[in-house]
PDB file of C-alpha atoms in Angstrom:
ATOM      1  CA  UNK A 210       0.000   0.000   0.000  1.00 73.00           C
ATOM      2  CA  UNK A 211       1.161   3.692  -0.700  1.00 83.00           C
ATOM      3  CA  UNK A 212       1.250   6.236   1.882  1.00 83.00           C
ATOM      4  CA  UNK A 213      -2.083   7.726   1.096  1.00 85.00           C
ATOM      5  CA  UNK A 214      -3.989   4.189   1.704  1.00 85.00           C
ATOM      6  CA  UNK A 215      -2.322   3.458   4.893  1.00 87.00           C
ATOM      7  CA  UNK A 216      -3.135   6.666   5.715  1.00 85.00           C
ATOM      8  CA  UNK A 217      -6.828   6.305   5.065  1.00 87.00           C
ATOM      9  CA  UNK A 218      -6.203   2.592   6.724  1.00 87.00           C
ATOM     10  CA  UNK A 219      -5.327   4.049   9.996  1.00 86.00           C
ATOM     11  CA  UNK A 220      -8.151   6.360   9.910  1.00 86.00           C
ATOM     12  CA  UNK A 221     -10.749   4.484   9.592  1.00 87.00           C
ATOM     13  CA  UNK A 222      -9.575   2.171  12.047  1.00 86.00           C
ATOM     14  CA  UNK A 223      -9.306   4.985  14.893  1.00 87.00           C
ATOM     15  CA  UNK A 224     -12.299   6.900  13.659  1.00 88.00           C
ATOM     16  CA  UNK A 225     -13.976   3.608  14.424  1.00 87.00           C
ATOM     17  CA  UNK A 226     -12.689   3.012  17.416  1.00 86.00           C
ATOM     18  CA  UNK A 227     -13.668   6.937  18.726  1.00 85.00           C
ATOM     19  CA  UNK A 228     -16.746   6.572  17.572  1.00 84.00           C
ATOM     20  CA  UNK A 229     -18.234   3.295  19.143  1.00 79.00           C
ATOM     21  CA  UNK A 230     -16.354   3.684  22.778  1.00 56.00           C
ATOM     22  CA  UNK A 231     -14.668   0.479  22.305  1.00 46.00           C
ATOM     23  CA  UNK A 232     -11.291  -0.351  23.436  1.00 45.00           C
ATOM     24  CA  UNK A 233      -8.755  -1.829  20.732  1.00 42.00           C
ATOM     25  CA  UNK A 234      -6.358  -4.875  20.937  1.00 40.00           C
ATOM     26  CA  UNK A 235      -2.582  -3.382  20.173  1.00 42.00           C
ATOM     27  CA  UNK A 236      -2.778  -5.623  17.082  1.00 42.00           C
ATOM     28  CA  UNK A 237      -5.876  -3.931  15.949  1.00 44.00           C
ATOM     29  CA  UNK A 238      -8.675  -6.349  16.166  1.00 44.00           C
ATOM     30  CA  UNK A 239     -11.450  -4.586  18.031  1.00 43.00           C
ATOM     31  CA  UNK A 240     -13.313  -6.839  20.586  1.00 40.00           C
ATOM     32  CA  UNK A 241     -15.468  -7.403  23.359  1.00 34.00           C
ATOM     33  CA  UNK A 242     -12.462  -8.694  24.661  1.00 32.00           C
ATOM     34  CA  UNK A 243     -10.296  -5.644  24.773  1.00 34.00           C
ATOM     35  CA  UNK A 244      -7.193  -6.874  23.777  1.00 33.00           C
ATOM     36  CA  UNK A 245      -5.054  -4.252  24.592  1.00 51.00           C
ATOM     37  CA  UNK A 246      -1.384  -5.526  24.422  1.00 61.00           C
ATOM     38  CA  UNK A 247       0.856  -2.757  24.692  1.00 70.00           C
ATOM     39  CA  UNK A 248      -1.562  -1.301  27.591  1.00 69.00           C
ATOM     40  CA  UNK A 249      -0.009   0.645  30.392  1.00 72.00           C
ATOM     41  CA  UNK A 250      -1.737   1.440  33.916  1.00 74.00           C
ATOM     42  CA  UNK A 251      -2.786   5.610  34.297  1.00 80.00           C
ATOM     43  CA  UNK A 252      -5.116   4.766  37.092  1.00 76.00           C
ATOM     44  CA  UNK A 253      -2.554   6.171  39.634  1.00 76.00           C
ATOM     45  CA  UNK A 254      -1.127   9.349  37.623  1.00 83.00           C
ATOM     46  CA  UNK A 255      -2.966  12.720  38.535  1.00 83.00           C
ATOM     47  CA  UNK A 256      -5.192  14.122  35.954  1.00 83.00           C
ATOM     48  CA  UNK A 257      -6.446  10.444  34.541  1.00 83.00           C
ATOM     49  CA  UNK A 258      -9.593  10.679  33.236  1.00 86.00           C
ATOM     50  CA  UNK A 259     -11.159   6.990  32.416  1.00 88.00           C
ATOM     51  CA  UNK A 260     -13.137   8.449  29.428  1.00 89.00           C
ATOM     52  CA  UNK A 261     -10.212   9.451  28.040  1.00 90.00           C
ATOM     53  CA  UNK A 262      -8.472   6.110  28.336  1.00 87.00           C
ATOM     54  CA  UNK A 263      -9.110   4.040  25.262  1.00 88.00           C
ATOM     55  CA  UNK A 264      -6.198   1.427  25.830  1.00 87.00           C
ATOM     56  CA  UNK A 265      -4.176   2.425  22.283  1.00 88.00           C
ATOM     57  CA  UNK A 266      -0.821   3.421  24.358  1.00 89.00           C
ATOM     58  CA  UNK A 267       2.346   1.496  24.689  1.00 91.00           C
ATOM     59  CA  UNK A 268       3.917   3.664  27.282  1.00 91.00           C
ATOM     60  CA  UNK A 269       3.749   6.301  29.890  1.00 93.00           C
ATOM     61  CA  UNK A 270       5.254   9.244  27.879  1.00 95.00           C
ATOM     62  CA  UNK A 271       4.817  11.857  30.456  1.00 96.00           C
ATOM     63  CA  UNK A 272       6.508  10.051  33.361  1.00 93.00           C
ATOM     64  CA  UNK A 273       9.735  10.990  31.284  1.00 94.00           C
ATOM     65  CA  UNK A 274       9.092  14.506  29.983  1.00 96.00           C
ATOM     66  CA  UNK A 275       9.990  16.444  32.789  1.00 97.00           C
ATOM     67  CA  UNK A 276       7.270  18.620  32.346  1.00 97.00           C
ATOM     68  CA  UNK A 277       7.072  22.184  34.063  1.00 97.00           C
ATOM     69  CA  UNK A 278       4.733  24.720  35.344  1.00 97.00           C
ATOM     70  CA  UNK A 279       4.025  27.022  32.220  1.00 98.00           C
ATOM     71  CA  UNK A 280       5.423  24.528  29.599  1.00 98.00           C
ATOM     72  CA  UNK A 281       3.416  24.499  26.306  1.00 98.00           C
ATOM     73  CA  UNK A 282       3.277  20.836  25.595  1.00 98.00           C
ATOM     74  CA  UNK A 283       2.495  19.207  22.284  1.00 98.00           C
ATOM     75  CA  UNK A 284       0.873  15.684  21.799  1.00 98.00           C
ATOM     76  CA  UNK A 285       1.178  13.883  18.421  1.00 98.00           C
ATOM     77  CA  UNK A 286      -1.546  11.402  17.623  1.00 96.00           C
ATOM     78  CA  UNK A 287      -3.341  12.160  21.165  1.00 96.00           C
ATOM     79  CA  UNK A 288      -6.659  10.510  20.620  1.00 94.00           C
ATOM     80  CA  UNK A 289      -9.210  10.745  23.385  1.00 94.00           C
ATOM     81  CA  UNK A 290      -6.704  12.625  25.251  1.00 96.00           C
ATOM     82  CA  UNK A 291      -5.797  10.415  27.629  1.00 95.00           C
ATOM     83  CA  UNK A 292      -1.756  11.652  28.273  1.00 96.00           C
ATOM     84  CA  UNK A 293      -2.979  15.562  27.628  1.00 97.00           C
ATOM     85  CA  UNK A 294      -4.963  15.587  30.478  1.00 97.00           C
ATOM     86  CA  UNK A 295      -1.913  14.023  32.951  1.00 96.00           C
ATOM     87  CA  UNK A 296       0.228  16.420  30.924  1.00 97.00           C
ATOM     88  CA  UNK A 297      -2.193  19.735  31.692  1.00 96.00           C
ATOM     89  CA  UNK A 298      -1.843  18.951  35.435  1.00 94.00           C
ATOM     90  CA  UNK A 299       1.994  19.289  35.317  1.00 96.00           C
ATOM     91  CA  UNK A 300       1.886  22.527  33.232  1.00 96.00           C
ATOM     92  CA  UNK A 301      -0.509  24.325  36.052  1.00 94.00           C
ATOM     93  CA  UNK A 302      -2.853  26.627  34.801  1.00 92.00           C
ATOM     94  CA  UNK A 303      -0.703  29.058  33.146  1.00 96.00           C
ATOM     95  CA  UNK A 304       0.640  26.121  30.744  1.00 97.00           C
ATOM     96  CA  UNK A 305      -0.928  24.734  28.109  1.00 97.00           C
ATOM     97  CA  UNK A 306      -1.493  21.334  26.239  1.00 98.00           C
ATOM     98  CA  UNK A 307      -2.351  20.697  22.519  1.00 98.00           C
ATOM     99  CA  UNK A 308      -3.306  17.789  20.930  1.00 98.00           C
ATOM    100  CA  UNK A 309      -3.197  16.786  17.352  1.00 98.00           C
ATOM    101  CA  UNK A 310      -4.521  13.489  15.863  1.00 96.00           C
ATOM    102  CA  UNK A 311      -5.733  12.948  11.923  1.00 93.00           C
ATOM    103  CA  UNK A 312      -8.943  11.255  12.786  1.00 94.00           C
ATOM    104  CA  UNK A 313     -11.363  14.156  13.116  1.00 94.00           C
ATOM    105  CA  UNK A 314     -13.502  11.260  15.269  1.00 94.00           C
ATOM    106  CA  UNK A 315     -11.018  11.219  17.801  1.00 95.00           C
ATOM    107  CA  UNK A 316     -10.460  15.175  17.912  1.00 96.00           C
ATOM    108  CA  UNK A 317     -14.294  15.268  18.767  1.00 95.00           C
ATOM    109  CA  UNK A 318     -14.192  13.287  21.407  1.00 95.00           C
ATOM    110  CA  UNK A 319     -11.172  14.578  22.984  1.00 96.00           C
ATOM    111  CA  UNK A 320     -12.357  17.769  23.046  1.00 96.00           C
ATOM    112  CA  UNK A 321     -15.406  16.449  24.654  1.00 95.00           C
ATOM    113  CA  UNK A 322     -13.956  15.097  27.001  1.00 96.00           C
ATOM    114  CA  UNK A 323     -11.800  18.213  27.945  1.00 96.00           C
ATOM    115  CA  UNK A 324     -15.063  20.136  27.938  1.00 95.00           C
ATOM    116  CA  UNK A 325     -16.351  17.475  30.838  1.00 95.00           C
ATOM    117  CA  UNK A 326     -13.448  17.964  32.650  1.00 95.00           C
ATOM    118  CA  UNK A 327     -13.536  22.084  32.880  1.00 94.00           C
ATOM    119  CA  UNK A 328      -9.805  22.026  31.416  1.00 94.00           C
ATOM    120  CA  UNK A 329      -9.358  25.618  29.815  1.00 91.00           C
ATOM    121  CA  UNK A 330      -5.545  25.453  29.021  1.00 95.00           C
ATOM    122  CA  UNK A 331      -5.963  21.917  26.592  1.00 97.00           C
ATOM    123  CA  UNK A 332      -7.121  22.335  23.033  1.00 97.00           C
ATOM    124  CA  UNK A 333      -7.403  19.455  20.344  1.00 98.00           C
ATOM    125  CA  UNK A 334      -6.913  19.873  16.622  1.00 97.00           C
ATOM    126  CA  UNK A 335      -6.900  17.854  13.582  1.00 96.00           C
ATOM    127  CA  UNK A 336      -4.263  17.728  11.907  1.00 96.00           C
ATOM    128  CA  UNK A 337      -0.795  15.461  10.572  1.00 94.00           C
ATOM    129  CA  UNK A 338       1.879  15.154  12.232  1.00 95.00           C
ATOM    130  CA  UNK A 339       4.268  15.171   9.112  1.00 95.00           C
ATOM    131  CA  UNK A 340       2.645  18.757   8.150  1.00 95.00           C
ATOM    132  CA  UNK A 341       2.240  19.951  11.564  1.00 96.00           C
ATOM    133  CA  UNK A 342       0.158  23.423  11.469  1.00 95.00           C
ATOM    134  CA  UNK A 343       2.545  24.773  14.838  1.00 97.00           C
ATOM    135  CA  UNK A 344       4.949  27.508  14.261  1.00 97.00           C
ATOM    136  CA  UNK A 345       8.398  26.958  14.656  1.00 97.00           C
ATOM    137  CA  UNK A 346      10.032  27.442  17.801  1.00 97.00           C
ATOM    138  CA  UNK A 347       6.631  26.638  19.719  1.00 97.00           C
ATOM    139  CA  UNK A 348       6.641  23.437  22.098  1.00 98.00           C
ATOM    140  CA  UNK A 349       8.727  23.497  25.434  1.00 98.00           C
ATOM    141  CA  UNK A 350       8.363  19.783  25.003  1.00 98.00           C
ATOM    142  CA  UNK A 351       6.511  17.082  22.289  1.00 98.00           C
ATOM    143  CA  UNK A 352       4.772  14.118  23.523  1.00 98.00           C
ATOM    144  CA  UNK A 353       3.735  11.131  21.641  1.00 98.00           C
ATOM    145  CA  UNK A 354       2.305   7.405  22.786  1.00 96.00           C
ATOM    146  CA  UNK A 355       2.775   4.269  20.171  1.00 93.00           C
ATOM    147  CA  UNK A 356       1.933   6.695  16.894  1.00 94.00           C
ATOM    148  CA  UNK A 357       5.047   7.383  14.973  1.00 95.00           C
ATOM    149  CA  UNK A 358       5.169   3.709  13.845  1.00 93.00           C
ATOM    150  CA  UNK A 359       1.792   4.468  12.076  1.00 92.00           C
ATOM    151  CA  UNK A 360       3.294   7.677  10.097  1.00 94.00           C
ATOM    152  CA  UNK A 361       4.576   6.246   7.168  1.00 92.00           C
ATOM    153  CA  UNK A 362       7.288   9.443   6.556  1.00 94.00           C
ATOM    154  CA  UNK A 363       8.904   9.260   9.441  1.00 96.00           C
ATOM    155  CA  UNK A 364      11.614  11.199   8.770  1.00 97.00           C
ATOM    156  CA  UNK A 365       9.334  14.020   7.419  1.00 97.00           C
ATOM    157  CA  UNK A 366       7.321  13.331  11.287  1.00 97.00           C
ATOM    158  CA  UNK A 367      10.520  13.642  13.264  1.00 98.00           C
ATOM    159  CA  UNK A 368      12.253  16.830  11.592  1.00 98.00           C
ATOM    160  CA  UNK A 369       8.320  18.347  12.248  1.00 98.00           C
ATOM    161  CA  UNK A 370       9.160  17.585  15.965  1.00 98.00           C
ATOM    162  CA  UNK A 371      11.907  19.149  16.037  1.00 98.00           C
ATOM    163  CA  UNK A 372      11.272  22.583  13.938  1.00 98.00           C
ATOM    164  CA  UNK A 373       8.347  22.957  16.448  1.00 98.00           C
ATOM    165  CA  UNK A 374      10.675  22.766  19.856  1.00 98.00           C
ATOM    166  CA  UNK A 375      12.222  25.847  21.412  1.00 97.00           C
ATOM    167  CA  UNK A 376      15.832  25.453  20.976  1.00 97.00           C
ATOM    168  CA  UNK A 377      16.460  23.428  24.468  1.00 96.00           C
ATOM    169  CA  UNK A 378      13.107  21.623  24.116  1.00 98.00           C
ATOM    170  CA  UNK A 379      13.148  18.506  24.105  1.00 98.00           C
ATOM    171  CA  UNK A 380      10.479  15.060  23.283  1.00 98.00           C
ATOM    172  CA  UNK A 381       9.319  12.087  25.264  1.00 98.00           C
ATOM    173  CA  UNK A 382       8.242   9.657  23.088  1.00 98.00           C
ATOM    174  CA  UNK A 383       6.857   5.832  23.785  1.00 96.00           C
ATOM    175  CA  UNK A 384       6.900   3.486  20.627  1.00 96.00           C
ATOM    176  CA  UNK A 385       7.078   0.261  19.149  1.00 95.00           C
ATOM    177  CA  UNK A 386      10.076  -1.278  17.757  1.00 96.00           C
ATOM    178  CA  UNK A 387      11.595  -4.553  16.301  1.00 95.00           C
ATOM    179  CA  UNK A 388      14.077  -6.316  16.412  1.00 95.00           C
ATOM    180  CA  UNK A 389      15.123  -8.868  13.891  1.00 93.00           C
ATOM    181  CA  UNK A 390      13.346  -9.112  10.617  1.00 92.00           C
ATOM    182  CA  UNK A 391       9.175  -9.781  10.790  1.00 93.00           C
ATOM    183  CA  UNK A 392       8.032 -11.843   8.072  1.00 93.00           C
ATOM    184  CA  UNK A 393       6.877 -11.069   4.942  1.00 94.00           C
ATOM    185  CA  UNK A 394       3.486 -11.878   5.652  1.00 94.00           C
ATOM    186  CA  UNK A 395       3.833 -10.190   8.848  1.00 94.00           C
ATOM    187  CA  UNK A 396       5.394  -6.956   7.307  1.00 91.00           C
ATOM    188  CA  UNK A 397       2.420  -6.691   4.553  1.00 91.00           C
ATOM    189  CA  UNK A 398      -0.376  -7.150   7.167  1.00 89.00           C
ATOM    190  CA  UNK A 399      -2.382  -3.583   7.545  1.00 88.00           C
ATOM    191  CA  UNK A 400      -3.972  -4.927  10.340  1.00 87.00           C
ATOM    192  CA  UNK A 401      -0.892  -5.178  11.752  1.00 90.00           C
ATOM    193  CA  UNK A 402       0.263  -1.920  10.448  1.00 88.00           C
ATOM    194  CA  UNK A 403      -2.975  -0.794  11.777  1.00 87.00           C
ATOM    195  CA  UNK A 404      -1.745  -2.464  15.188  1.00 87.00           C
ATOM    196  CA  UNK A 405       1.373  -0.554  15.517  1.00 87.00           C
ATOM    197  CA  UNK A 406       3.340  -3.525  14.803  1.00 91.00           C
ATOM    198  CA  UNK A 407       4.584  -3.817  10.980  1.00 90.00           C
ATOM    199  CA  UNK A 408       5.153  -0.104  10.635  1.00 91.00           C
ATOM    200  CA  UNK A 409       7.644  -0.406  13.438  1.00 93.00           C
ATOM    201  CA  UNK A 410      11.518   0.326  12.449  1.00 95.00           C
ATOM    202  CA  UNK A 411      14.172  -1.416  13.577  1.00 95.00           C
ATOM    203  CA  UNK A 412      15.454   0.480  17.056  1.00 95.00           C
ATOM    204  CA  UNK A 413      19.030   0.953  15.408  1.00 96.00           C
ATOM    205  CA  UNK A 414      16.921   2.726  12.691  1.00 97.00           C
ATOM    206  CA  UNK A 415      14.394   4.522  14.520  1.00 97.00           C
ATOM    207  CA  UNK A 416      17.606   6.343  16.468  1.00 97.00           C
ATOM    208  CA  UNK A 417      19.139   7.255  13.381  1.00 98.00           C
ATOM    209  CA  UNK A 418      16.168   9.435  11.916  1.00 98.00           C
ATOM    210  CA  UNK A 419      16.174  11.004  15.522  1.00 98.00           C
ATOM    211  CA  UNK A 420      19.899  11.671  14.961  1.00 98.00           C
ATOM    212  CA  UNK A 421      19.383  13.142  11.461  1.00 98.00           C
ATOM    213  CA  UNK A 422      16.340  15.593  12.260  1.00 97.00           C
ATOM    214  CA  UNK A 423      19.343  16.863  14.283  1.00 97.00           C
ATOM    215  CA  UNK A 424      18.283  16.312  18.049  1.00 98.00           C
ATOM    216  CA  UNK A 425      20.853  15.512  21.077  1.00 97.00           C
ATOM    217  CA  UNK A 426      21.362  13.625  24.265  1.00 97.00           C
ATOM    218  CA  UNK A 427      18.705  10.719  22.809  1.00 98.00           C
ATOM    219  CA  UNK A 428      18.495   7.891  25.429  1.00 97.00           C
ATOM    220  CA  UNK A 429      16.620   5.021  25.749  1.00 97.00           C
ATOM    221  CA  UNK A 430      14.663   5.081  29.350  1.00 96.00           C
ATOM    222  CA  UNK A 431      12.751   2.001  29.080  1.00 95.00           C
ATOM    223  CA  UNK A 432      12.215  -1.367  27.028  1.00 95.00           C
ATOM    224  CA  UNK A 433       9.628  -3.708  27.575  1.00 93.00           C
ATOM    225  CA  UNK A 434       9.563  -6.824  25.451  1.00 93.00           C
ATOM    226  CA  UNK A 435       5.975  -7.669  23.889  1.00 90.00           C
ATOM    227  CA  UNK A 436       5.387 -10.903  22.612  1.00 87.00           C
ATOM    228  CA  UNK A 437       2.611 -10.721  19.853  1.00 88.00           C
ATOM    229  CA  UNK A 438      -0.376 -13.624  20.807  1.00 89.00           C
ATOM    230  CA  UNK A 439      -0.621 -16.921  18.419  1.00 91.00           C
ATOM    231  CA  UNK A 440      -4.129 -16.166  17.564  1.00 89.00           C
ATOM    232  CA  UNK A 441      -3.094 -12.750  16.276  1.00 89.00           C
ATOM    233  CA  UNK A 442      -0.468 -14.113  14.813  1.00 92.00           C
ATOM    234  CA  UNK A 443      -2.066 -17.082  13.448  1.00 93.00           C
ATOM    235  CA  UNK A 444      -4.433 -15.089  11.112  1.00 92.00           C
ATOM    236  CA  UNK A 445      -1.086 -14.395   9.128  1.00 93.00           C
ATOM    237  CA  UNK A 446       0.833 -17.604   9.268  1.00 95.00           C
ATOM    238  CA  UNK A 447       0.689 -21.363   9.762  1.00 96.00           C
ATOM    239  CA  UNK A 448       1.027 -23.184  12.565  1.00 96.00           C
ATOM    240  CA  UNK A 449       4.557 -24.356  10.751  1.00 96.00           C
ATOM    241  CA  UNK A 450       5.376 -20.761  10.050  1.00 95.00           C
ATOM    242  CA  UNK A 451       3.802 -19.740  13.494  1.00 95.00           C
ATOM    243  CA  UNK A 452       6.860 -22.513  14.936  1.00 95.00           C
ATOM    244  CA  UNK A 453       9.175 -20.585  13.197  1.00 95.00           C
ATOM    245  CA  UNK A 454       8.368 -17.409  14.391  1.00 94.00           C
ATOM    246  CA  UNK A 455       8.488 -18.374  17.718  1.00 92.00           C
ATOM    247  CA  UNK A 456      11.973 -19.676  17.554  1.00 93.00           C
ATOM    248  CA  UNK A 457      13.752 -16.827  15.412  1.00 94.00           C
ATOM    249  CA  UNK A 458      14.989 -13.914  17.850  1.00 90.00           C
ATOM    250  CA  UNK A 459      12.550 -11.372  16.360  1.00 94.00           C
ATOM    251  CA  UNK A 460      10.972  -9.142  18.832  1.00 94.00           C
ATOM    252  CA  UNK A 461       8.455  -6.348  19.416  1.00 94.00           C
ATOM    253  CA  UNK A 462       9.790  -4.159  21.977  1.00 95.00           C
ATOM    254  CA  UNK A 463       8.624  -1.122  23.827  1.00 94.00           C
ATOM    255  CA  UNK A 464      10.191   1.792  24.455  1.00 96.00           C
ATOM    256  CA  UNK A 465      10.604   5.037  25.989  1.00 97.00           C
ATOM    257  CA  UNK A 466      12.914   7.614  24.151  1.00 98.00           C
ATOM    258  CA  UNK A 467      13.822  11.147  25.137  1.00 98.00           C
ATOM    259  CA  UNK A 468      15.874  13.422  23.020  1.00 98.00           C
ATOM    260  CA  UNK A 469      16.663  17.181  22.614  1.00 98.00           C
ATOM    261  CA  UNK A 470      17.022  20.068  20.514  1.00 98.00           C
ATOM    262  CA  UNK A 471      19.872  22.038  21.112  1.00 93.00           C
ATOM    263  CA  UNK A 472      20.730  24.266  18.197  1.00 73.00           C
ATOM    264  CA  UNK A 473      18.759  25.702  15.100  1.00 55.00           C
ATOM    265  CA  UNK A 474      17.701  29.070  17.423  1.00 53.00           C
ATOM    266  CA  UNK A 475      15.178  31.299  16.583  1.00 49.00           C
ATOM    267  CA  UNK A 476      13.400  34.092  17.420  1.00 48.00           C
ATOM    268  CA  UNK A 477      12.198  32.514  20.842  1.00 46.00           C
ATOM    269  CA  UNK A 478      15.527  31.899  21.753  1.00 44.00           C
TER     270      UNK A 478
END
């Protein structure tokens, strides 16, 4: 598929999900069972709003991003809203949070949400993250929870990140990566693409573009290993290939990467 339909793929697959309330597996099959693989626990961070929650995270971005009283945070791909509102109660009041996702769906219902909530200092917009309508020089920091894998430019998403940070800004960022080589059948699976898994880079390669959209100090703070399920898995191979799989040392990993920008000034300087 081209960028354009995995685009539209990933739409409609989180339009859907905004839309009918329903939690989604990691892989992206939707359920009554609410699959959620990559899943991490808000329940004890201030500001988590259950609503908001719809189980699509692989990470705890803001537990890294040293956010600040008055910081103007910027989430990419922040659906319901779920890590703006945690973020909004570290800027204080005279901070401010905005969130940007493509589906329009999930803008709706994020802003909803903050509207419930009585939050005056978070906005949500529609919008892509490799076009990113934010002037330069904008964002004390950039958040971002298991969404870069689904950009398909990701070089064009990362040098975005880093035109719209202050000079000395700086991103917190929780994705998927691989390790190894996934299968072919694996690799051209959009509902795994869909499912944050075959869009993944390699982590050697997922530093690099960070390197080359020019940011410093990048650190891993966290990996967590996350074996894909056999039925999942199953829908794309055979029990043979499944064997196989199982045996190689490929692996879906987890984690939490900080980085900063500490040249390219501006007028905010």
């Amino acid at each position: 598929m081209n960028e354009k339909e995995l685009k539209g793929a990933v739409q409609e697959k989180y339009s859907a999900i905004a839309n009918s309330n329903a939690q989604c597996c990691a892989t992206g099959d939707c359920s009554s069972n609410d699959y959620t693989v990559f899943k991490q626990d808000y329940q004890s961070l201030e500001g988590y709003y259950p609503d908001a929650d719809l189980g699509l995270g692989c990470g705890l971005p803001t537990a890294f991003a040293s956010i600040k009283n008055g910081d103007l945070v910027v989430d990419l791909g922040s659906g319901a809203g779920n890590d703006c509102f945690i973020a909004a109660r570290l800027t204080g009041p005279t901070g401010r949070v905005i969130g940007i996702d493509f589906s329009a769906a999930m803008v709706r219902k994020a802003n909803q949400n903050a509207k419930k909530l009585g939050l005056k200092n978070v906005r949500f917009f529609k919008g892509e993250i490799e076009e990113l309508q934010v002037p330069s020089y904008a964002a004390d920091v950039v958040i971002s929870n298991c969404v870069l894998n689904l950009v398909p430019n990701k070089r064009n998403a990362l040098s975005e990140i880093y035109r719209i940070l202050k000079n000395q800004g700086h991103f917190s960022i929780s994705d998927i990566v691989i390790e190894g080589v996934l299968p072919m059948k694996l690799r051209q699976s959009i509902e795994l693409y869909c499912g944050c898994v075959s869009g993944a880079l390699s982590k050697e390669e997922y530093i690099q573009i960070i390197q080359d959209a020019g940011f410093k100090n990048i650190s891993i703070q966290k990996e967590t290993e996350y074996p894909v399920p056999d039925d999942i898995l199953l829908k794309h191979l055979t029990l043979e290939e499944l064997e196989g799989f199982k045996q190689s040392e490929v692996r879906v990993l987890g984690i939490h990467i900080v980085g900063e920008k500490l040249s390219g000034c501006g007028c905010c300087c």
